[in-house]
Every structure is written in C-alpha cells, then in structure tokens.
Short mmCIF file of C-alpha atoms in Angstrom, two decimals:
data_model
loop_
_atom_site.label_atom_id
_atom_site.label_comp_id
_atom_site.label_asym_id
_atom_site.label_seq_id
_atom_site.Cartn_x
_atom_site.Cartn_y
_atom_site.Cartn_z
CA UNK A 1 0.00 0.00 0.00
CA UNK A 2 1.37 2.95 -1.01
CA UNK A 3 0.25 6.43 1.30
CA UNK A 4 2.24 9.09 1.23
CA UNK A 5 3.97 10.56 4.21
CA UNK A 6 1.95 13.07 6.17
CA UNK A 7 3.89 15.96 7.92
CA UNK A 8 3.52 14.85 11.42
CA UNK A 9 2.24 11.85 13.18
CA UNK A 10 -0.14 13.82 15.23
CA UNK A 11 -1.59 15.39 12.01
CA UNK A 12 -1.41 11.82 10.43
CA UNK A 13 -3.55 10.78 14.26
CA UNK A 14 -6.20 13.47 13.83
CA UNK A 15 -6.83 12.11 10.39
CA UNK A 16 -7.79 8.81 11.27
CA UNK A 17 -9.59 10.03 14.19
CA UNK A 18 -11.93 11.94 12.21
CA UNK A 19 -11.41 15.54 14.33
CA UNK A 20 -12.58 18.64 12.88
CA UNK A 21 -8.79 18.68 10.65
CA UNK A 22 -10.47 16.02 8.17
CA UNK A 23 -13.19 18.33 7.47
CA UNK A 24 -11.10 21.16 7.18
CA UNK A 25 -8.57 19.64 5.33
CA UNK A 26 -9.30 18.07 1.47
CA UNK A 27 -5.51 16.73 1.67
CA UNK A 28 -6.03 14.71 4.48
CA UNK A 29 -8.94 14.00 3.35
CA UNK A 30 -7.85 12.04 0.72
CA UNK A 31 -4.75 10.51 2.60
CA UNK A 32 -6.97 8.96 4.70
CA UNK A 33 -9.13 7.37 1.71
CA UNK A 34 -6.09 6.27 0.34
CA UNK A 35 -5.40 4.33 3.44
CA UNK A 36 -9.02 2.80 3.84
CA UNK A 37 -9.85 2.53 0.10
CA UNK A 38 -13.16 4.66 0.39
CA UNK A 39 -15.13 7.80 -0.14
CA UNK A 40 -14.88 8.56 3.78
CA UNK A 41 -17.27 11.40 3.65
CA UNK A 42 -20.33 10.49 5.56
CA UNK A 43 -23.61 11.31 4.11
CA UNK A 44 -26.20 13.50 5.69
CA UNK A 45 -29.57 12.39 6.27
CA UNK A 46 -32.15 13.80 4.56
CA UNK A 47 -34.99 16.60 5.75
CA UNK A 48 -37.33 14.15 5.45
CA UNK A 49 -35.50 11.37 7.20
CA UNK A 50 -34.83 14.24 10.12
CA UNK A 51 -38.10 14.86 10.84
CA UNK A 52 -37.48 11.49 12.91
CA UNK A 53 -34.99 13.89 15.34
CA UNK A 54 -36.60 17.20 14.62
CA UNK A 55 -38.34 18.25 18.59
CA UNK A 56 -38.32 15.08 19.80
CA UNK A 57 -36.44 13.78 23.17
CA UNK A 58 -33.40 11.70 22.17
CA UNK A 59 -31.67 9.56 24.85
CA UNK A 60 -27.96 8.43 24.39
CA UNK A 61 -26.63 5.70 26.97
CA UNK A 62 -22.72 5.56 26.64
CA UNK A 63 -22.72 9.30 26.03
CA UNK A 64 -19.28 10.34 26.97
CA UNK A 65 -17.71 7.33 25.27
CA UNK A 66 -16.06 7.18 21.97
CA UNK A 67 -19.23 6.94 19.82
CA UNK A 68 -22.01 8.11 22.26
CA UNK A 69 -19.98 11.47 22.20
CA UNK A 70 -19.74 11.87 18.94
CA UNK A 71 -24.07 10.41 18.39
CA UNK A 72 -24.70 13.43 20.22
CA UNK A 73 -22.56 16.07 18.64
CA UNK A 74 -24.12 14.99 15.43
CA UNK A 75 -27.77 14.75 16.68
CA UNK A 76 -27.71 18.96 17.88
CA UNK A 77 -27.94 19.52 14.31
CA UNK A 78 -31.17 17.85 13.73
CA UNK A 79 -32.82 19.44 16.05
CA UNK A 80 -34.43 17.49 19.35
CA UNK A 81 -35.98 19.24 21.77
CA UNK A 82 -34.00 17.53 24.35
CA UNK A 83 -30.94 15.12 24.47
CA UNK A 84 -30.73 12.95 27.63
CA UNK A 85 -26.83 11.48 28.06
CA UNK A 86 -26.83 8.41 30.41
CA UNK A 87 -23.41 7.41 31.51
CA UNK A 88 -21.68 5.89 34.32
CA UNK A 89 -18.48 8.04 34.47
CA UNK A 90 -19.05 11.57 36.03
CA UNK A 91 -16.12 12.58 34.11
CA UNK A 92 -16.85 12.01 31.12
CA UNK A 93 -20.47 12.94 31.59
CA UNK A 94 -18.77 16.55 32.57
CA UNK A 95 -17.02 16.41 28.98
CA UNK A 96 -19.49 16.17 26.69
CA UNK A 97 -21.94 18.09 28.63
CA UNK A 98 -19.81 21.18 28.42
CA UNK A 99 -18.79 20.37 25.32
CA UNK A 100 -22.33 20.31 23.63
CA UNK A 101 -23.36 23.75 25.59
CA UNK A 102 -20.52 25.44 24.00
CA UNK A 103 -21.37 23.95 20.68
CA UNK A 104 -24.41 24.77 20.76
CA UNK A 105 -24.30 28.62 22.58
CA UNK A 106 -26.11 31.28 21.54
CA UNK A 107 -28.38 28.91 19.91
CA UNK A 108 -31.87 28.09 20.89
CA UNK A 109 -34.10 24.80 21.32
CA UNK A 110 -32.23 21.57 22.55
CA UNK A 111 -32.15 21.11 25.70
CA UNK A 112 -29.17 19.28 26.96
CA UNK A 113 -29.72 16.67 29.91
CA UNK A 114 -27.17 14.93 31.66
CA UNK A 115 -28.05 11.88 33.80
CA UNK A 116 -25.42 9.99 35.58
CA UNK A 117 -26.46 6.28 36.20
CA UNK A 118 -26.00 2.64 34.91
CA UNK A 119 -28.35 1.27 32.66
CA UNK A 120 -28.77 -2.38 34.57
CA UNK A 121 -30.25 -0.08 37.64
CA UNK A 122 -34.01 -0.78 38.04
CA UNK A 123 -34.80 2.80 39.78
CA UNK A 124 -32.22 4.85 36.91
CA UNK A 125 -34.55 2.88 34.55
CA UNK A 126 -37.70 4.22 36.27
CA UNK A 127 -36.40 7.41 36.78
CA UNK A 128 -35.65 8.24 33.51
CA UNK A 129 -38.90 6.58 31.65
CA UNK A 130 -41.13 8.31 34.12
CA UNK A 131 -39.88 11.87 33.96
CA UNK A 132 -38.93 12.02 30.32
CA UNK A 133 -40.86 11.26 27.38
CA UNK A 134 -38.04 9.45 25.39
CA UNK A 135 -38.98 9.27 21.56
CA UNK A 136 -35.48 7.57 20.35
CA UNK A 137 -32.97 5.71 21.95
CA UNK A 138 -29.21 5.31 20.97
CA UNK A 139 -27.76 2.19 23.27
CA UNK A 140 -24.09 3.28 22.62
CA UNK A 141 -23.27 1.91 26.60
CA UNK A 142 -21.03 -1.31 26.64
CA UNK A 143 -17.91 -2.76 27.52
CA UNK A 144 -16.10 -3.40 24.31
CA UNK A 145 -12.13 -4.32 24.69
CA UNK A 146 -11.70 -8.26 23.80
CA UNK A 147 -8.70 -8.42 26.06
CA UNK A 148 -9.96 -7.18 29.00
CA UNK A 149 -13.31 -8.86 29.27
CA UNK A 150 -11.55 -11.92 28.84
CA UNK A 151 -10.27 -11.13 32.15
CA UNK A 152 -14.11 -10.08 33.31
CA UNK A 153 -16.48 -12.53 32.13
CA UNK A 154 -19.01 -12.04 34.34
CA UNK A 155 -19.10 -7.90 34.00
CA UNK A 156 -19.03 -8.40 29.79
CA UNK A 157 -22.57 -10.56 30.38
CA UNK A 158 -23.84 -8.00 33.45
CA UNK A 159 -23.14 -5.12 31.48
CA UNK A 160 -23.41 -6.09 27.65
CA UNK A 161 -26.60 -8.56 27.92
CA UNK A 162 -28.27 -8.33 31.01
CA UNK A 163 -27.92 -4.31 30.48
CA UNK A 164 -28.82 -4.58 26.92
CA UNK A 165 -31.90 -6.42 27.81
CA UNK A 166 -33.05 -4.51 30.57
CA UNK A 167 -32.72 -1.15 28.89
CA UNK A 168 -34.45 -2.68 25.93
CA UNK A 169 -37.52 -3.97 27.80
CA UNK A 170 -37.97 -0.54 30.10
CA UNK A 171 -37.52 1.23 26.26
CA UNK A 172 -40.57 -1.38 25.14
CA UNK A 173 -42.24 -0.48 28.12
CA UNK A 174 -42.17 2.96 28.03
CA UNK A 175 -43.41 3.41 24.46
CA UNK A 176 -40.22 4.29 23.11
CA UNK A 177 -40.50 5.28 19.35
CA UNK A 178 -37.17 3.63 18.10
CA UNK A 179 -34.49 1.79 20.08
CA UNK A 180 -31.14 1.56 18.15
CA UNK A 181 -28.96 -1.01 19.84
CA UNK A 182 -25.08 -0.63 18.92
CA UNK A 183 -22.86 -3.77 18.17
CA UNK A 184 -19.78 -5.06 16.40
CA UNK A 185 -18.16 -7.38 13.73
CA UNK A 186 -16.50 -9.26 16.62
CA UNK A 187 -20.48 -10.86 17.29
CA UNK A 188 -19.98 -12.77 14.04
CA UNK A 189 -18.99 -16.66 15.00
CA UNK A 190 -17.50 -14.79 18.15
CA UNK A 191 -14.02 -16.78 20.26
CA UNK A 192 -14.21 -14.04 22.58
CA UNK A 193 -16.67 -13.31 25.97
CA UNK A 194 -17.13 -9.51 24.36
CA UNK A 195 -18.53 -10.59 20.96
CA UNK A 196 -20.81 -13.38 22.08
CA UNK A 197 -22.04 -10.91 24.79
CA UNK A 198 -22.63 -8.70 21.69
CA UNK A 199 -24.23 -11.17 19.90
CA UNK A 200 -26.89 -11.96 22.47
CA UNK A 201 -27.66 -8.39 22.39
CA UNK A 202 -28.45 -8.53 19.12
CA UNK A 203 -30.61 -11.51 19.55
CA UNK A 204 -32.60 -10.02 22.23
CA UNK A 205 -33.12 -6.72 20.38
CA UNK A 206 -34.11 -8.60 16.90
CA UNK A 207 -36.27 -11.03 18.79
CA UNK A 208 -37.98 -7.97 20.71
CA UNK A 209 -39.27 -6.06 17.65
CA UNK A 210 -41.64 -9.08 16.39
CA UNK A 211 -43.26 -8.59 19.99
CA UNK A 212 -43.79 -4.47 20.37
CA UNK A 213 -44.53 -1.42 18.36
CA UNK A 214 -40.86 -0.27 19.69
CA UNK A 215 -38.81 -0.08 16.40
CA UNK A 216 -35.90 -2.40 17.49
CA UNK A 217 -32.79 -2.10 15.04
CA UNK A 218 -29.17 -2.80 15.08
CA UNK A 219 -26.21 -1.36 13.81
CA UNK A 220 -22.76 -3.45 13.24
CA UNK A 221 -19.68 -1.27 13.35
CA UNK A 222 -15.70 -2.41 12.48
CA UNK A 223 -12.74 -0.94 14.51
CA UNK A 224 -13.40 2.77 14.86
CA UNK A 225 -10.09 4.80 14.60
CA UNK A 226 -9.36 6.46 17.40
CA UNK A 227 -11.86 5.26 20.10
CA UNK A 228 -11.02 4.82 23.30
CA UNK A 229 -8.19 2.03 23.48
CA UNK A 230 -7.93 1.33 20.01
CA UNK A 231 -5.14 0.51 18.22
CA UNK A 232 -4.40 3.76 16.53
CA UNK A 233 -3.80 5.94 19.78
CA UNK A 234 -1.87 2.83 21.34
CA UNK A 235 0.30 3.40 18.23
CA UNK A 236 0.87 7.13 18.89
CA UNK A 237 2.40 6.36 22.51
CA UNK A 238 4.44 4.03 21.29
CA UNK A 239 6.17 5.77 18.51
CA UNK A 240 6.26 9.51 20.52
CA UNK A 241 8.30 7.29 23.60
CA UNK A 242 11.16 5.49 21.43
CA UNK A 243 8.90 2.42 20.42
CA UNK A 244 8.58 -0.19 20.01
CA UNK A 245 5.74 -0.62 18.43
CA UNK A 246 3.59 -3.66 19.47
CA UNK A 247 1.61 -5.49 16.59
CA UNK A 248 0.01 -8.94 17.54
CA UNK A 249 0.29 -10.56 14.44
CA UNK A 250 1.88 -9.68 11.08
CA UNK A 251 -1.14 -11.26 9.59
CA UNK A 252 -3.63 -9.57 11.64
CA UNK A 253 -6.37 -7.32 9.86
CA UNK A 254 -8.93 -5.47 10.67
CA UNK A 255 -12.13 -3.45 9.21
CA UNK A 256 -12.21 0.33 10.23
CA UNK A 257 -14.48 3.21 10.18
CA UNK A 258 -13.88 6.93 11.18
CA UNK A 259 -15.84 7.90 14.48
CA UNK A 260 -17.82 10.86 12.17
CA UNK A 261 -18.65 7.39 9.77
CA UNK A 262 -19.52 5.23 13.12
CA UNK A 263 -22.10 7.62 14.25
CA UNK A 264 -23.44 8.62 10.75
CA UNK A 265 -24.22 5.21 10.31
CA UNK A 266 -26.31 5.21 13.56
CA UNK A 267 -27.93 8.16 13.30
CA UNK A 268 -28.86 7.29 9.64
CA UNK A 269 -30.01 3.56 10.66
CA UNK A 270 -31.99 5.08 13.36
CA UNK A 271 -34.22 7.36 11.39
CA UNK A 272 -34.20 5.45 7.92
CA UNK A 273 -35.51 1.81 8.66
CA UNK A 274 -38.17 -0.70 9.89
CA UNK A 275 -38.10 -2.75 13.23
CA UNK A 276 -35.88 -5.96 13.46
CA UNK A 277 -33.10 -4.84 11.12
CA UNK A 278 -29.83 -5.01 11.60
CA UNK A 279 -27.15 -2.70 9.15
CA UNK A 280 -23.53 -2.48 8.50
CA UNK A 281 -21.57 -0.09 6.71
CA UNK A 282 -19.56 -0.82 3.69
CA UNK A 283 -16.24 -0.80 4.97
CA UNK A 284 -14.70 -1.72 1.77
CA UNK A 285 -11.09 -4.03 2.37
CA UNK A 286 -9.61 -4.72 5.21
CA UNK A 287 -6.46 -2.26 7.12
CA UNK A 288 -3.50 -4.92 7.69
CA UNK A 289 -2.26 -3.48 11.48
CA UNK A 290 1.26 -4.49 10.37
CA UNK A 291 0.91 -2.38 7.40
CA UNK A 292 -1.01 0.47 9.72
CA UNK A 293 2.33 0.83 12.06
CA UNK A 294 3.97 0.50 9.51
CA UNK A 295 2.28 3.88 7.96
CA UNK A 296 2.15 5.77 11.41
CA UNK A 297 5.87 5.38 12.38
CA UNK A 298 6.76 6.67 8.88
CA UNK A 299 4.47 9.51 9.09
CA UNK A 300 6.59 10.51 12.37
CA UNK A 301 9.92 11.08 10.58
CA UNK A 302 11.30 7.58 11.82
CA UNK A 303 12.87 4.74 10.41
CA UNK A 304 11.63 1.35 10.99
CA UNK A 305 13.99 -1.02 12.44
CA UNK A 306 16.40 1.75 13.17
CA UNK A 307 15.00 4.05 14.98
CA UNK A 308 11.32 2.32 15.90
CA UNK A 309 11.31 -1.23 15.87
CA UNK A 310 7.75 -3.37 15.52
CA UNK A 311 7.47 -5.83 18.23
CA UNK A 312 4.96 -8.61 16.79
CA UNK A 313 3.39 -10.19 20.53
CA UNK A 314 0.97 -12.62 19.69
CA UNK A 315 -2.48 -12.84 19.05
CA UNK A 316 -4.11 -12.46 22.70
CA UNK A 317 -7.15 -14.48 23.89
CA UNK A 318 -10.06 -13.48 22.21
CA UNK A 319 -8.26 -11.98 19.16
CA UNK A 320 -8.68 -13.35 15.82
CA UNK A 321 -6.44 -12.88 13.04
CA UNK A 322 -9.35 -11.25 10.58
CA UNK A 323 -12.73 -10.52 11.08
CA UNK A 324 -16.15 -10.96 9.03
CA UNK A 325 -19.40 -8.61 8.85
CA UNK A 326 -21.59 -11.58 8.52
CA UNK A 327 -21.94 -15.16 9.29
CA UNK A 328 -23.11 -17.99 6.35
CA UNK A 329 -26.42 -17.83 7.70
CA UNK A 330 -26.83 -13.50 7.06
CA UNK A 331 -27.49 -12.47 3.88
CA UNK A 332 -26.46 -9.09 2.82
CA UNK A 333 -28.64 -6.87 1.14
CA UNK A 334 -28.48 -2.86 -0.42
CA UNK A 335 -30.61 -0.04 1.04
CA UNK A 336 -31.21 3.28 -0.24
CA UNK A 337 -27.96 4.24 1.25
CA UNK A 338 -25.09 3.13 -0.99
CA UNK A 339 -23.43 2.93 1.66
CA UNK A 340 -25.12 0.70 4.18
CA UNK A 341 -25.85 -2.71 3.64
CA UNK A 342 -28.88 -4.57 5.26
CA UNK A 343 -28.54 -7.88 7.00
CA UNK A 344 -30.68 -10.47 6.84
CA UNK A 345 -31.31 -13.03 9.24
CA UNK A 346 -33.99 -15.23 11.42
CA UNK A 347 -35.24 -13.60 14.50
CA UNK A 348 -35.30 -16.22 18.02
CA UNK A 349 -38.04 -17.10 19.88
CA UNK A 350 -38.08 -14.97 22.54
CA UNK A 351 -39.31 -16.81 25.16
CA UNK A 352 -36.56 -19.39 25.33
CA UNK A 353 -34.15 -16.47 24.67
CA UNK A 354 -35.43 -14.43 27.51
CA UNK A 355 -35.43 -17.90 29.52
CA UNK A 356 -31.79 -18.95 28.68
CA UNK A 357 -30.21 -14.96 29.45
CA UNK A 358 -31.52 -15.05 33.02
CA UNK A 359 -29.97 -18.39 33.35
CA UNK A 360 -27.02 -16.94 31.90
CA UNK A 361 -26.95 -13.70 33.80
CA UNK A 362 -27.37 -15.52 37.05
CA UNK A 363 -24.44 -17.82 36.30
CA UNK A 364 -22.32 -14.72 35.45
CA UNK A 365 -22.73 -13.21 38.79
CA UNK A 366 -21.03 -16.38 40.20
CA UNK A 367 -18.19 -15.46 38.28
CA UNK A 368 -17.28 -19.15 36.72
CA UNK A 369 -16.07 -18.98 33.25
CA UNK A 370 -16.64 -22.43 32.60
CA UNK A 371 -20.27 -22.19 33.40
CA UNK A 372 -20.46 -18.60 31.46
CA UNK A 373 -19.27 -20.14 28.37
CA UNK A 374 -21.13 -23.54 28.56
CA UNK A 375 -24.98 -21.05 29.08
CA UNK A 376 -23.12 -18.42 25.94
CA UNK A 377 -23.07 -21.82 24.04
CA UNK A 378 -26.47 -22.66 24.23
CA UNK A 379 -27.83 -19.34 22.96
CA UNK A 380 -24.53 -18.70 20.58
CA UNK A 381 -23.71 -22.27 19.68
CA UNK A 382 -21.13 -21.18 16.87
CA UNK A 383 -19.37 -19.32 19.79
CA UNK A 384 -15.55 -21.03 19.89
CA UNK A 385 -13.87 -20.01 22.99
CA UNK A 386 -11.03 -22.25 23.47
CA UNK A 387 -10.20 -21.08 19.18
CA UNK A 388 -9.58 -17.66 20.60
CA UNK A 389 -7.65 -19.02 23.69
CA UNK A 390 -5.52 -21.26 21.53
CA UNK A 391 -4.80 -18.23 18.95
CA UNK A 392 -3.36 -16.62 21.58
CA UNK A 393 -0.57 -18.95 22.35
CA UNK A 394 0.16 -20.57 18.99
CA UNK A 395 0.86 -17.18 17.43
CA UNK A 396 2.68 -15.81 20.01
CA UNK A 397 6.30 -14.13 18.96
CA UNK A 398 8.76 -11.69 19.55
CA UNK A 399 10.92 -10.59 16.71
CA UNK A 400 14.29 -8.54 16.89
CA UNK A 401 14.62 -4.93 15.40
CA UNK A 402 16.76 -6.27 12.33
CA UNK A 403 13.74 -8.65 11.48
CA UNK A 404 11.06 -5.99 11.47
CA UNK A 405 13.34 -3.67 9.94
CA UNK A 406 12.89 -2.75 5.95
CA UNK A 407 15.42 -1.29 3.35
#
C-alpha cells in the first residue's frame, strides 16, 4: 500500500480520528481514503429522514464514550428538543456536557440533559422513563475491549446482555419510538466473551421487535479509529516514547471506520428503517495493522527497524487474526444508502431467549467462566472459545529490530 507521508504523526492521528482537521482539510482528506480505500465522507440524512430527530427527546446511553460522544454532537444539528446522556463516568459525563453547551451557545431549542447512572439499575430505569418522554434511543453503553473482558467474564454478560436487555424492555415499556442497539463485527462466530455478549444483544433486540410497536434495530460497526483504546492511539504512545511498536500478528487485519462514519451510520439507521433490522456499513477491504504501524511510524519522521522497531506479541485471547461482517447464515442486502448494507437473518423465539439470558446472567454473577461459556453456548452455539484461547498462544512471537526492519 502505497500512502504518502503526512507531515507529522499527530496530524497523520487526527486524520484517522476523524477531528474537525479532516473536514477542514481536502488533503487529508484524501490521505486517509487512500489508506481505507473509500469515499470517507459520511452522508447527511435527509430533511425528510430528520423529521425522525426534529423536537423530539433523544436519549444516548454511553454518552461520553467514543461513539455516544460523537451520536450526540451529530444529533444537535437535527434538532431534538431535548438530548438525555446516560453514563456511568461523572467525568466524562462533565465532557461532553460542556462540550455540547458550548457547541451549541447562543443557539436556541435543545435542551441538553445529563443523567449519571448505569443502565442495569431498576430505579435509573424508572427514573428516567417516568420523567422524560423518550422518543429515540441510541444504546451506545457497553464494555467493548476483547482483552480485558476476557479477564471479566461475568461484568461483559452484566453489562453487555443483562444491560442490553433490561434497557431494551424498560424502552418497550415505556413506548419508546425507536431503540437503536449498537454492536460489532467481533459478534460474528465470536471466540471471545465480548462478541458473544454482543451477539446476544443482538438476539434479544431482533427477537424484541416481532413482539412491540418499539422499532428495534441494530447497527454493526468495524474498529473505529481512534476510540477509546484502540489501536491507533496505542500506536501514537508508542512511537512519541522510542517504540517499540507492538503489533500482535503480522497477519492480523482489521475493518475500520472513522468515528464521524460510526455515528453517521447510527444516526442514519436510526431514522431510515423498519423494526428488526440489523445494518452495516460498507467498509470496503480490510487495514492490515502491520501495514497500519507501519504507515504511522513513517508519518513521524522515523525509520523502521532503526529508529522504531515493531514488536509482533501474539495474538491475545479473544483476538482473531481477521474478522467478518456476517456469518453464512446472514445475507447481505443494499438499502437506499449506498453505503449501508442490510442484513438479513432469522429472529429467536423470545421466550426461550429471555429464559436462557436469566440463566445466563445468574451464572455470570457467580463469576465461573466455565459455566459462562457452557450457558453463551447454548444461545450462541457457533461461539468457539477455546479457538480464541488457543490463537493466543500458537501465534505468540517476539521478533528482533533487524527482522522488522525494511530497506
């Protein structure tokens, strides 16, 4: 792949981290298409797709993460009379709070509502339903790094699927116009605890919408450059302290997405389509992460294997070496979106789904892997645990700074 150099790694960093430089920049622009082989440029909806938005109360759980910020930068443009953020950290509840007042000063209308809580909590639940007439719900809240939930079963189900669900139901119950439940490639034929969690999600939320007027859809997202603990910003630190730079596998690869495309494709989802879907955006090929490093520590002036060497670690538990969109039993299909791709699949039965995730989520809260993975099984039979586990160790490597070095 051949990118030319960018004059600095932190301009090459806000680039593929989709910060107000890409829209102000055409050149960069186009460096970073050249790097993901795609018209990055998200699409706005249109009026009549707004009118969805337009004075209505929009809830965001997850609001001061990665995506949930950006959901609700992007949904003060279209206009809701209020936007409720729901998230756990008080922190980064302050952030985007004062960060959408000042976006949004001296004009009128939205009225900005920050809630701290936790989803899973019964009375946040009730709290929030009662006192605010929620039209549209973005479920951005989850626990989402592979390695570290592989270390936390038990919080990836508590969090990812019992929250999921109960969030979902009070939604139902509360007459919520449209729920739109975020999720990711790694639920396809998942090997680790965060994509199977992710997959039951989407289960629950596709087997919900045959059984409520509740307009129950899901969205499917690759990596998103730049997020919180992704591998781009993980990169940066690297290279600005003397390397080196740490790449599991030189095989590894990876769909991405810019965070302005990741919450486009929500937003659009959200107001565009009917209950039980689930949608994916066309990500086009695949990054190879060797070949990514490779990019960012010559965008910083360095030479590989002289001055920054790459460090290749092994694939860790729960990692696999490339990722899919869709299993053999999805279908994809085109929307009026060129862009986003509908998939196609067979919704559960809920009422053995419901019955089998409150087995799970009391088995979870005993902490026992074993018995986690054996209830995951029985709702996600395709799920492949011990794969992911294996991966880890067989690929496992160190190589020297003359072997990662090129001429």
């Amino acid at each position: 792949m051949n990118v030319p150099a960018l004059p600095s790694l932190r301009g090459f960093f806000r680039v593929l981290t989709g910060s107000s430089s890409v829209r102000e920049s055409a050149r960069r622009q186009t460096r970073l298409e050249a790097l993901l082989g795609r018209d990055t440029e998200p699409a706005p909806i249109s009026f009549e797709q707004s009118r969805a938005l337009a004075g209505k109360s929009v809830l965001v759980t997850g609001a001061g993460g990665s995506i949930g910020s950006e959901v609700c930068r992007r949904l003060l443009y279209y206009g809701p009379a209020h936007l409720i953020l729901v998230e756990m950290s008080e922190a980064a509840l302050y952030e985007i709070d004062l960060e959408l007042r000042e976006l949004q000063r001296g004009a009128s209308g939205c009225e900005i509502i920050p809630l701290i809580g936790d989803v899973r909590n019964e009375d946040t639940r009730r709290r929030i339903f009662e006192n605010y007439d929620v039209h549209v719900v973005f479920h951005c809240a989850a626990y989402k790094h592979v390695p570290m939930m592989e270390l936390n079963p038990n919080e990836a189900v508590l969090n990812n699927v019992q929250g999921t669900v109960e969030f979902a139901s009070s939604a139902r119950d509360a007459g919520v116009d449209r729920f739109v439940l975020i999720s990711t490639d790694k639920a396809v034929r998942p090997i680790s605890i965060m994509g199977a969690t992710k997959r039951i999600a989407e289960l629950y939320v596709q087997g919900l919408a045959l059984a409520t007027d509740t307009r129950f859809l899901t969205v499917r997202f690759g990596n998103v450059m730049g997020s919180s603990g992704s591998v781009i910003p993980l990169f940066q630190r690297q290279i600005e302290s003397g390397g080196p730079v740490t790449v599991t596998h030189p095989g590894v690869e990876r769909y991405f997405m810019t965070v302005a495309e990741a919450a486009n494709l929500v937003i659009q989802a959200g107001v565009m389509h009917d209950s039980g879907e689930m949608f994916v955006l066309d990500m086009g090929r695949p990054v190879r992460i060797d070949e990514l490093a490779r990019e960012m520590i010559s965008a910083s002036g360095k030479r590989i294997g002289r001055d920054i060497r790459i460090e290749y670690i092994g694939l860790r538990p729960g990692e696999k070496l490339t990722e899919e969109l869709t299993s053999q039993s999805e279908v994809l299909e085109q929307t009026p979106n060129a862009r986003i791709r509908r998939i196609k699949s067979n919704a559960p039965a809920l009422p053995e789904l419901r019955q089998a995730i409150s087995e799970l989520v009391q088995v979870a809260r005993s902490g026992n892997r074993a018995a986690i993975d054996a209830c995951i099984r029985r709702i996600v039979p395709e799920y492949d645990p011990g794969h992911g586990r294996l991966h880890g160790r067989t690929h496992s490597q160190s190589l020297s700074p003359e072997s990662s070095a090129t001429g």
